Amino acid sequence: MSTELQDSATVVAANSDWFTSAVVYQVYPRSFSDSDGDGVGDIRGIIERLDYLHTLGVDVVWLSPVYVSPQNDNGYDISDYRDIDPLFGSLADLDELIAQLHARGMKLIMDLVVNHTSHEHPWFLESRSSLTNPKRDWYWWRAPENGAEPNNWGAAFSGPAWTLDETTGEYYLHLFSPQQPDLNWENPEVRAAVYEMMNWWLDRGVDGFRMDVINYISKDPALPDGRVWGSNRYGDGSAFYISGPRIHEYLQEMHREVFSPRAGALLTVGEMPGVTVDDARLFTDAARDELTMVFQFEHVGLDHDGSKWRPKALDLVDLKQSLGRWQEGLAERGWNSLYWSNHDQPRVVSRFGDDGAYRELSAKMLAGILHTHRGTPFIYQGEELGMTNMAFSTIDEYRDIEAINYFREATDLLGLPEHETLASLAQHNRDNARTPMQWSGYPGAGFTTGEPWIAINPNSARINAAEQVGRDDSVFEFYRRLIALRHSEPIIARGDFRMLLPDDPRVYAFTRSWGEQELLVLGNFGAEPVEPDVDPAWASAALLLGNYPDHTALALRPWELKVLTQTRAM
Ligand code: GLC
């Protein structure tokens, strides 16, 4: 090979794993920035904030759904995949967003919700219109079984996973709400229509997709009854749709039809509840041509008992065991995504940190631990400010279909007292993460000049971007440094990972290594000082990053983070 060819091959190789040193920022548009005062965030609002994202240093923006939607599940119920909901703006606004991001060297990935559509999507309207409509088979229709639902599956947002449609006397399947009928991916026309739509978006300039519950698209066509856990009313059908029989075939087909001509430049991340490490390795092994990475759910399932409405305290040993296993499992082949938060999860500082006296320290420690793992980190809007959970006191303050349906089911059908139901909602409800972005301490938090669609956290007077940008010891400036480190230090992007102290209930500890360089990362998950039991030789290592202004060898103060670096003699 000539030197010239070698050089260009190296460049392509370097480019095709650009995502290893990238950081993604999730915008939940409804709650990010409202430019027109209607109380709901919009695309123009995002455009106005791009300099903020550029200052933070993120490489990719993941935009939660802005497509036309009846908004039963805040846009995760789409009725037109090729237009923007007027609530958020227009296609012209989106084109401008893409152009303005690209002008700043950032990429845009769109949310792709194709396990289901809205019940108002023209495909479903046609499908439901008669037994013989050409689109009948685009969804999962079944005749009643003994006058009732075709199987015992429950839906994610309460009630059965089937709704009877009077027009034809058959039931349709919906794993989420009745307003979100599941598409039948067995039908090649469905797949072709989805691929065509995805290509349309890529041609428009988007740089990839975050793919909603993508490991649910292949179902066992026999749709057998699911196991009934404990005193649950419905069966759990997940064994028959999580990473189902044809999932790899579908994703490889999608790769061929959509990703392959531009694969190296794209970022694709599949949201995959219930995915195992072994499956994730298959999904993300570059040689298999499926996805760049997946969102797994194990570590966000450790602080509740089966149901998210039965919270329990996190055991740090479990967290290390879980994340450590994922690091190991995807070390040789595949790639991890790294996340604490998103629009479905509680705010991490309230969840795994201390959102009282140690809010800033613990928010930085959590960020430091996550971002120094091997994988691509995702930041959820407001996490970079250490935004906290919201304390809602009545059900009327909630907006999320999941919380509202659960409250109704628990109080009306199961007869649980309201205060108990509200208490069980508090920790893990999704509206915790969906209160508006806190830009300033003024009324409306700089988010809106109107009446916000959901209450603004009263702590916005204290916790806001205006107060933090440029304050050297703020959570925001800490995230900035962390992102810059990933960009500049190959050891953070690519280095090998080794977990230390797996049984220590208070200290999170691991090393990274790359050539002669080694990092030791230490995090104290509590307010008690602690002496970590690591090789004392590290005491003389240099501090690459910490969350205290000074450095005191190896002892860890409350919620302290240390990233130490040393060069080994080879
Ligand atoms: C995903 C989304 C969530 C949505 C659900 C149904 O889990 O992240 O917000 O409610 O899918 O589309």
CSV table of N, CA, C and O and ligand atoms in Angstrom, one decimal, residues 73 76 113 116 157 176 180 210 212-213 271 343-344 430 434, ligand 1:
chain,number,residue,atom,x,y,z
A,73,ASP,N,-48.5,10.6,24.3
A,73,ASP,CA,-47.3,10.2,25.0
A,73,ASP,C,-46.2,11.2,24.6
A,73,ASP,O,-45.1,10.8,24.3
A,76,TYR,N,-44.3,10.5,21.4
A,76,TYR,CA,-43.9,9.1,21.1
A,76,TYR,C,-45.1,8.3,20.5
A,76,TYR,O,-45.2,7.1,20.6
A,113,VAL,N,-39.6,6.4,16.1
A,113,VAL,CA,-40.5,5.6,16.9
A,113,VAL,C,-41.3,4.8,15.9
A,113,VAL,O,-42.3,5.2,15.3
A,116,HIS,N,-44.4,1.4,17.0
A,116,HIS,CA,-45.8,1.7,17.0
A,116,HIS,C,-46.0,3.0,16.3
A,116,HIS,O,-45.0,3.8,16.2
A,157,PHE,N,-48.5,1.1,29.8
A,157,PHE,CA,-49.2,2.2,30.5
A,157,PHE,C,-50.5,1.8,31.1
A,157,PHE,O,-51.5,2.5,31.0
A,176,PHE,N,-47.9,-0.3,24.5
A,176,PHE,CA,-47.9,0.9,25.4
A,176,PHE,C,-49.4,1.3,25.6
A,176,PHE,O,-50.1,0.6,26.2
A,180,GLN,N,-51.3,3.9,20.8
A,180,GLN,CA,-50.0,3.6,20.2
A,180,GLN,C,-50.1,2.1,19.7
A,180,GLN,O,-49.4,1.3,20.2
A,210,ARG,N,-32.0,7.8,17.3
A,210,ARG,CA,-32.2,7.1,18.5
A,210,ARG,C,-33.5,6.3,18.3
A,210,ARG,O,-34.5,6.9,18.0
A,212,ASP,N,-36.5,4.2,19.3
A,212,ASP,CA,-37.4,3.9,20.4
A,212,ASP,C,-37.7,2.4,20.5
A,212,ASP,O,-38.2,1.8,19.5
A,213,VAL,N,-37.6,1.8,21.7
A,213,VAL,CA,-37.9,0.4,21.9
A,213,VAL,C,-37.7,-0.5,20.7
A,213,VAL,O,-38.6,-1.3,20.3
A,271,GLU,N,-32.8,1.9,21.6
A,271,GLU,CA,-33.3,1.8,23.0
A,271,GLU,C,-33.8,0.4,23.2
A,271,GLU,O,-34.7,-0.1,22.4
A,343,HIS,N,-35.5,11.3,29.5
A,343,HIS,CA,-36.8,11.8,29.8
A,343,HIS,C,-37.7,10.7,30.4
A,343,HIS,O,-38.9,11.1,30.8
A,344,ASP,N,-37.2,9.5,30.6
A,344,ASP,CA,-38.0,8.4,31.2
A,344,ASP,C,-37.5,8.1,32.6
A,344,ASP,O,-38.1,7.3,33.3
A,430,ARG,N,-41.9,9.9,35.5
A,430,ARG,CA,-41.1,10.5,34.4
A,430,ARG,C,-41.2,12.0,34.3
A,430,ARG,O,-40.3,12.6,33.8
A,434,ARG,N,-39.1,16.0,33.4
A,434,ARG,CA,-39.7,16.7,32.2
A,434,ARG,C,-40.1,18.1,32.6
A,434,ARG,O,-40.6,18.8,31.8
B,1,GLC,C1,-39.7,4.7,25.0
B,1,GLC,C2,-39.7,6.2,25.2
B,1,GLC,C3,-40.8,6.6,26.1
B,1,GLC,C4,-42.1,6.2,25.4
B,1,GLC,C5,-42.1,4.7,25.0
B,1,GLC,C6,-43.2,4.4,24.1
B,1,GLC,O1,-39.4,4.0,26.1
B,1,GLC,O2,-38.4,6.6,25.7
B,1,GLC,O3,-40.8,7.9,26.5
B,1,GLC,O4,-43.2,6.4,26.3
B,1,GLC,O5,-40.9,4.3,24.4
B,1,GLC,O6,-42.9,5.0,22.8
